[in-house]
Short mmCIF file of C-alpha atoms and ligand atoms in Angstrom, two decimals:
data_model
loop_
_atom_site.label_atom_id
_atom_site.label_comp_id
_atom_site.label_asym_id
_atom_site.label_seq_id
_atom_site.Cartn_x
_atom_site.Cartn_y
_atom_site.Cartn_z
CA MET A 1 -6.77 -9.30 6.07
CA PRO A 2 -4.23 -8.09 3.51
CA LEU A 3 -2.34 -4.97 4.38
CA LEU A 4 -1.13 -2.49 1.77
CA VAL A 5 1.93 -0.27 2.21
CA VAL A 6 3.46 2.42 0.03
CA GLY A 7 6.84 3.92 0.85
CA SER A 8 10.51 4.05 0.06
CA VAL A 9 12.52 1.05 -1.09
CA ALA A 10 16.15 1.93 -0.70
CA PHE A 11 19.84 1.26 -0.51
CA ASP A 12 21.15 2.61 2.79
CA SER A 13 24.71 3.38 3.82
CA ILE A 14 24.95 3.50 7.58
CA GLN A 15 27.66 4.75 9.93
CA THR A 16 27.48 4.00 13.63
CA PRO A 17 30.24 4.68 16.18
CA ALA A 18 31.15 0.97 15.98
CA ALA A 19 30.75 0.03 12.30
CA THR A 20 29.71 1.04 8.81
CA ARG A 21 27.71 -0.73 6.10
CA GLU A 22 27.45 0.30 2.44
CA ARG A 23 24.32 0.04 0.27
CA VAL A 24 22.38 -2.41 2.38
CA LEU A 25 18.69 -3.11 1.83
CA GLY A 26 16.50 -0.45 3.45
CA GLY A 27 13.60 1.93 2.93
CA SER A 28 10.47 2.61 4.95
CA ALA A 29 8.29 0.18 2.95
CA VAL A 30 10.88 -2.61 3.23
CA PHE A 31 11.24 -2.42 7.03
CA PHE A 32 7.47 -2.07 7.35
CA SER A 33 6.61 -5.03 5.09
CA TYR A 34 9.09 -7.41 6.60
CA SER A 35 7.93 -6.55 10.13
CA ALA A 36 4.23 -6.83 9.27
CA SER A 37 4.79 -10.18 7.57
CA TYR A 38 5.08 -11.96 10.96
CA PHE A 39 1.34 -11.30 11.31
CA ALA A 40 -0.39 -10.83 7.95
CA PRO A 41 0.18 -10.95 4.17
CA VAL A 42 1.48 -7.65 2.82
CA ARG A 43 1.10 -5.82 -0.50
CA LEU A 44 4.05 -3.59 -1.27
CA VAL A 45 3.85 -0.49 -3.46
CA GLY A 46 7.15 1.18 -4.33
CA VAL A 47 9.68 1.94 -7.01
CA VAL A 48 13.26 0.82 -7.71
CA GLY A 49 15.81 1.24 -10.50
CA GLU A 50 17.50 -1.34 -12.65
CA ASP A 51 20.29 -1.63 -10.06
CA TRP A 52 17.83 -3.51 -7.82
CA PRO A 53 18.93 -7.14 -7.39
CA SER A 54 16.17 -9.72 -7.84
CA GLU A 55 17.37 -11.47 -4.62
CA HIS A 56 15.93 -8.56 -2.62
CA SER A 57 12.48 -9.09 -4.14
CA GLU A 58 12.78 -12.84 -3.59
CA LEU A 59 13.62 -12.27 0.08
CA LEU A 60 10.39 -10.30 0.48
CA GLN A 61 8.29 -12.75 -1.55
CA LYS A 62 9.43 -15.61 0.71
CA ARG A 63 7.75 -13.74 3.59
CA ASN A 64 4.39 -13.57 1.82
CA ILE A 65 4.97 -9.99 0.68
CA ASP A 66 3.34 -9.44 -2.71
CA THR A 67 5.75 -7.34 -4.79
CA ALA A 68 3.42 -6.91 -7.79
CA GLY A 69 3.27 -3.21 -6.88
CA LEU A 70 7.06 -2.78 -6.91
CA HIS A 71 7.73 -0.90 -10.12
CA VAL A 72 11.16 -1.31 -11.74
CA VAL A 73 12.28 1.69 -13.83
CA GLN A 74 14.66 0.63 -16.59
CA GLY A 75 17.61 3.00 -16.82
CA GLY A 76 16.81 4.41 -13.36
CA LYS A 77 18.58 4.19 -10.00
CA THR A 78 17.08 3.14 -6.67
CA PHE A 79 16.58 5.69 -3.84
CA PHE A 80 19.75 6.04 -1.76
CA TRP A 81 20.07 7.29 1.82
CA LYS A 82 23.24 7.72 3.89
CA GLY A 83 23.05 8.37 7.61
CA LYS A 84 25.34 8.65 10.60
CA TYR A 85 24.37 7.91 14.22
CA LEU A 86 25.72 9.94 17.11
CA PRO A 87 27.24 8.09 20.09
CA ASN A 88 23.86 8.05 21.91
CA MET A 89 22.53 5.90 18.99
CA ASN A 90 19.24 7.80 19.08
CA ASP A 91 20.09 10.94 17.14
CA ARG A 92 21.24 10.77 13.56
CA GLU A 93 22.39 12.99 10.77
CA THR A 94 21.45 12.51 7.13
CA LEU A 95 24.69 12.69 5.15
CA GLU A 96 23.28 12.13 1.67
CA VAL A 97 19.96 11.54 -0.07
CA GLN A 98 19.62 10.60 -3.74
CA LEU A 99 15.89 10.45 -4.49
CA ASN A 100 16.52 8.94 -7.96
CA VAL A 101 13.40 7.07 -9.20
CA PHE A 102 11.58 7.77 -5.91
CA GLY A 103 11.70 11.52 -6.71
CA ASP A 104 8.96 11.41 -9.32
CA PHE A 105 7.22 8.26 -8.23
CA LYS A 106 3.58 8.14 -9.31
CA PRO A 107 2.18 4.96 -7.83
CA THR A 108 -0.24 2.84 -9.85
CA LEU A 109 -1.79 0.03 -7.87
CA PRO A 110 -2.21 -3.41 -9.45
CA GLU A 111 -5.89 -4.30 -9.75
CA HIS A 112 -5.85 -6.82 -6.91
CA PHE A 113 -4.27 -4.26 -4.51
CA ARG A 114 -7.20 -1.85 -4.81
CA ARG A 115 -9.34 -3.69 -2.34
CA SER A 116 -7.17 -3.57 0.76
CA ASP A 117 -8.83 -3.06 4.12
CA PHE A 118 -5.71 -1.97 5.98
CA VAL A 119 -3.46 0.69 4.48
CA PHE A 120 -0.20 2.19 5.69
CA LEU A 121 1.22 5.26 3.98
CA ALA A 122 4.87 5.01 5.02
CA ASN A 123 7.31 7.87 4.89
CA GLY A 124 7.17 9.56 1.49
CA SER A 125 5.77 12.79 0.06
CA PRO A 126 2.13 13.56 0.92
CA VAL A 127 1.48 13.71 -2.84
CA THR A 128 2.54 10.07 -3.25
CA GLN A 129 0.64 9.07 -0.13
CA LEU A 130 -2.58 10.74 -1.33
CA LYS A 131 -2.17 9.36 -4.86
CA THR A 132 -2.01 5.85 -3.40
CA LEU A 133 -4.97 6.39 -1.12
CA GLU A 134 -7.14 7.62 -4.01
CA GLN A 135 -6.77 4.21 -5.66
CA VAL A 136 -7.88 2.11 -2.68
CA GLN A 137 -11.60 1.34 -2.49
CA GLN A 138 -13.20 1.86 0.92
CA PRO A 139 -10.32 0.92 3.21
CA LYS A 140 -11.26 0.17 6.83
CA LEU A 141 -8.19 1.68 8.45
CA VAL A 142 -5.67 4.13 6.99
CA VAL A 143 -2.58 5.12 8.95
CA ALA A 144 0.24 7.39 7.76
CA ASP A 145 3.78 8.23 8.78
CA THR A 146 5.52 11.51 8.02
CA MET A 147 8.81 13.31 8.60
CA ASP A 148 10.33 16.78 9.12
CA LEU A 149 11.04 17.21 5.39
CA TRP A 150 7.31 17.08 4.49
CA ILE A 151 6.23 19.11 7.53
CA ARG A 152 8.55 21.88 6.34
CA GLU A 153 8.22 21.61 2.57
CA GLN A 154 4.74 20.22 1.79
CA HIS A 155 2.64 21.56 4.62
CA ALA A 156 -0.58 21.99 2.63
CA GLY A 157 -0.41 18.46 1.22
CA LEU A 158 0.28 17.09 4.68
CA MET A 159 -2.74 18.94 6.12
CA GLU A 160 -4.95 17.40 3.42
CA LEU A 161 -3.55 13.97 4.22
CA MET A 162 -4.31 14.45 7.92
CA ARG A 163 -7.98 14.97 7.14
CA ARG A 164 -8.10 11.69 5.21
CA VAL A 165 -6.34 9.28 7.58
CA ASP A 166 -7.57 7.47 10.68
CA GLY A 167 -4.20 7.35 12.39
CA LEU A 168 -0.85 9.11 12.27
CA VAL A 169 2.51 7.80 13.44
CA MET A 170 5.36 10.23 13.95
CA ASN A 171 8.39 10.73 16.16
CA ASP A 172 8.67 13.16 19.05
CA SER A 173 10.67 15.86 17.26
CA GLU A 174 8.25 15.77 14.30
CA ALA A 175 5.24 16.15 16.61
CA LYS A 176 6.87 19.20 18.21
CA LEU A 177 7.75 20.67 14.81
CA LEU A 178 4.23 20.15 13.46
CA THR A 179 2.41 21.64 16.46
CA GLY A 180 4.92 24.08 17.92
CA GLU A 181 4.35 22.39 21.32
CA GLU A 182 7.31 21.30 23.45
CA ASN A 183 5.12 19.19 25.72
CA LEU A 184 4.42 15.89 23.97
CA VAL A 185 1.02 15.37 25.58
CA ALA A 186 -0.11 18.79 24.38
CA ALA A 187 1.42 18.06 20.97
CA GLY A 188 -0.45 14.73 20.71
CA HIS A 189 -3.77 16.42 21.45
CA LYS A 190 -3.07 19.19 18.95
CA VAL A 191 -2.39 16.64 16.21
CA LEU A 192 -5.79 15.06 16.91
CA GLU A 193 -7.40 18.42 16.11
CA LEU A 194 -5.90 18.22 12.60
CA GLY A 195 -7.98 15.16 11.69
CA PRO A 196 -6.64 11.74 12.73
CA LYS A 197 -8.68 9.72 15.23
CA PHE A 198 -5.51 8.48 16.87
CA VAL A 199 -1.88 9.51 16.97
CA VAL A 200 1.17 7.52 17.99
CA ILE A 201 4.27 9.48 18.95
CA LYS A 202 7.42 7.34 18.90
CA LYS A 203 10.14 8.24 21.36
CA GLY A 204 13.00 5.98 20.26
CA GLU A 205 14.57 4.18 23.22
CA HIS A 206 11.78 5.60 25.44
CA GLY A 207 8.90 3.78 23.72
CA ALA A 208 5.72 5.23 22.26
CA MET A 209 2.75 7.37 23.33
CA PHE A 210 -0.82 6.83 22.18
CA PHE A 211 -3.47 9.54 21.89
CA SER A 212 -7.15 9.36 20.97
CA LYS A 213 -10.18 11.33 22.09
CA HIS A 214 -10.74 8.81 24.91
CA GLU A 215 -7.28 7.57 25.86
CA THR A 216 -3.71 8.71 26.43
CA TYR A 217 -1.03 6.23 27.44
CA VAL A 218 2.63 5.41 27.05
CA LEU A 219 4.29 2.05 26.47
CA PRO A 220 8.00 1.71 27.22
CA ALA A 221 10.54 0.31 24.78
CA PHE A 222 11.72 -3.24 25.45
CA PRO A 223 15.00 -2.68 27.33
CA THR A 224 18.08 -3.83 25.42
CA ASP A 225 21.77 -2.98 25.52
CA ARG A 226 22.31 -4.44 22.05
CA VAL A 227 21.61 -1.47 19.80
CA VAL A 228 23.65 -2.04 16.63
CA ASP A 229 21.67 0.03 14.08
CA PRO A 230 18.38 1.86 14.83
CA THR A 231 17.59 2.44 11.12
CA GLY A 232 14.05 1.36 10.36
CA ALA A 233 12.99 1.13 14.01
CA GLY A 234 10.05 3.45 13.35
CA ASP A 235 8.97 1.54 10.26
CA SER A 236 9.31 -1.84 11.93
CA PHE A 237 7.28 -0.52 14.85
CA ALA A 238 4.53 0.53 12.42
CA GLY A 239 4.79 -2.79 10.55
CA GLY A 240 4.36 -4.84 13.71
CA MET A 241 1.46 -2.67 14.82
CA MET A 242 -0.42 -2.65 11.49
CA GLY A 243 0.34 -6.32 10.82
CA TYR A 244 -1.24 -7.27 14.13
CA LEU A 245 -4.32 -5.11 13.48
CA ALA A 246 -4.75 -6.63 10.00
CA ALA A 247 -4.42 -10.14 11.44
CA LYS A 248 -7.08 -9.41 14.06
CA ASN A 249 -9.18 -7.48 11.55
CA SER A 250 -9.92 -5.00 14.30
CA PHE A 251 -8.74 -1.68 15.67
CA GLU A 252 -10.78 -1.49 18.82
CA PRO A 253 -8.88 0.11 21.73
CA LYS A 254 -7.76 -3.15 23.39
CA VAL A 255 -6.42 -4.55 20.09
CA LEU A 256 -4.71 -1.25 19.29
CA LYS A 257 -2.82 -1.41 22.58
CA GLU A 258 -1.68 -5.01 21.95
CA ALA A 259 -0.70 -3.98 18.41
CA MET A 260 1.45 -1.13 19.77
CA ALA A 261 3.17 -3.59 22.09
CA TYR A 262 3.95 -5.94 19.17
CA GLY A 263 5.25 -2.96 17.18
CA ILE A 264 7.61 -2.09 20.03
CA LEU A 265 8.85 -5.68 20.17
CA VAL A 266 9.50 -6.03 16.43
CA ALA A 267 11.42 -2.74 16.58
CA SER A 268 13.44 -4.05 19.54
CA PHE A 269 14.67 -6.96 17.37
CA ASN A 270 15.24 -4.75 14.33
CA VAL A 271 17.79 -2.54 16.12
CA GLU A 272 19.91 -5.54 17.08
CA ASP A 273 21.64 -5.65 13.68
CA PHE A 274 21.97 -3.77 10.37
CA SER A 275 19.29 -3.74 7.68
CA LEU A 276 16.96 -6.77 7.97
CA ASP A 277 19.75 -9.00 9.30
CA ARG A 278 18.26 -9.56 12.76
CA LEU A 279 14.66 -9.84 11.56
CA LYS A 280 15.72 -12.55 9.11
CA GLN A 281 16.73 -14.71 12.07
CA ILE A 282 13.48 -14.58 14.04
CA ASP A 283 9.95 -15.86 13.65
CA ARG A 284 6.61 -15.22 15.32
CA SER A 285 7.48 -17.44 18.31
CA ASP A 286 10.46 -15.19 19.18
CA LEU A 287 8.09 -12.23 19.25
CA ASP A 288 5.62 -14.08 21.45
CA LEU A 289 8.39 -15.08 23.84
CA ARG A 290 9.53 -11.47 24.10
CA MET A 291 5.87 -10.48 24.59
CA GLU A 292 5.71 -12.73 27.69
CA LYS A 293 8.77 -10.99 29.14
CA TYR A 294 7.34 -7.58 28.24
CA ARG A 295 4.01 -8.34 29.93
CA LYS A 296 5.82 -9.53 33.07
CA MET A 297 7.95 -6.42 33.05
CA LEU A 298 4.85 -4.21 32.94
CA SER A 299 2.76 -5.96 35.61
CA PHE A 300 3.16 -4.88 39.24
P1 AMP B 1 13.41 5.10 10.26
O1 AMP B 1 14.72 4.77 10.92
O2 AMP B 1 12.27 4.26 10.75
O3 AMP B 1 13.13 6.56 10.24
O4 AMP B 1 13.57 4.69 8.71
C1 AMP B 1 14.78 4.77 8.01
C2 AMP B 1 14.54 4.42 6.55
O5 AMP B 1 13.85 5.50 5.90
C3 AMP B 1 15.83 4.19 5.79
O6 AMP B 1 15.89 2.84 5.35
C4 AMP B 1 15.81 5.17 4.61
O7 AMP B 1 16.10 4.55 3.39
C5 AMP B 1 14.39 5.70 4.60
N1 AMP B 1 14.34 7.16 4.33
C6 AMP B 1 15.23 8.12 4.68
N2 AMP B 1 14.84 9.34 4.22
C7 AMP B 1 13.67 9.15 3.55
C8 AMP B 1 12.77 10.01 2.81
N3 AMP B 1 12.99 11.32 2.66
N4 AMP B 1 11.66 9.46 2.28
C9 AMP B 1 11.41 8.15 2.43
N5 AMP B 1 12.23 7.29 3.07
C10 AMP B 1 13.35 7.76 3.63
#
C-alpha cells in the first residue's frame, strides 16, 4: 500500500562534540521517506527552493519515493536548520532556523497522491498538516508528529488535528509539555483523551512507549555505542513503523508492535552517521538481521 508523507525537506548544519557537517540533506519528510522505503513505496509532499540539487531528488527516486509532490519554488530558498548536540548526544539546542519556502507552504497534492491509504503528517505546522489531510480521500490510517513549537504557538490548530488523526507520535518532553504531566504513563493516557486512538512517546536512547485504550507497553532502543548524529532518529522511527504498517496493510495490535520494533531498528542505524549516510549503506536484510538480535535480546 502506498504511504503518503508531508513534512520538511531541509538543509541541516549539525554540530556534535566530535564533528560538524554543513548543509547536509535533512528534514522530517526526508528521513521518514527514506526509512519507510525499506518496506513500502512512498509519496513525498514537501517544498524546496531553487538551491535544491537534483541529485537529492534522484537519491530519493532510486528508493521508490515518488517526488511528484515535491514543489520547487523558483527564486526561493530551502528550509534550513542548524542544531548542536550536548555531550550526552540526546539533548540538543536549535542554533538557527530559516523557514524560507517552508514558511508559507500550502501543499497541493498531485492527483494520484489523493488516494493514499496510509498517511503520515510529519513535523510541520498543524495548518499544513490539516491542509494535506483535507486532500486525501478516505485514508485508512492517519498518524501525525508534532513538536514543542506547535504545542506552544498553534495550540488550537493542534487540538483540531488531534481529533482527526488515528495516531500521534511525539517525544517525551513534548508529551509532558502538552499534558502538563511529569509521569509519562499519565501523559500518554491524557493524550488519548484528546482524540488519537494510539500514542507513541519516543524516549531517545531509552526506546518508545505505546498507549491505546487496551494496551500500554514499552520497547527499548537497540543498544549501540556508535551514536554519531541523532538527527532524524524520530522521523526514521516513524518511517520504519509506518512503512511496515503500509506493507502489511494492517494496523492491528500485533502488527503495530512489530512495526514499532522495526521503527526502533531503522532509527538505530540512522544515528550511526550524519544525514542519510548510514541508511544509504543498508538494505532490508540488515534490518531483518538486527531484528533477530533484538528479538533474542528481548526474550527471557
Ligand atoms: P528529529 O531529529 O527526528 O527531530 O528530526 C530532525 C529534522 O527535523 C531535521 O532534519 C530538521 O531539518 C527538521 N526540523 C527541525 N525543525 C523543524 C521544524 N520547525 N519544522 C519541521 N522540521 C524541522
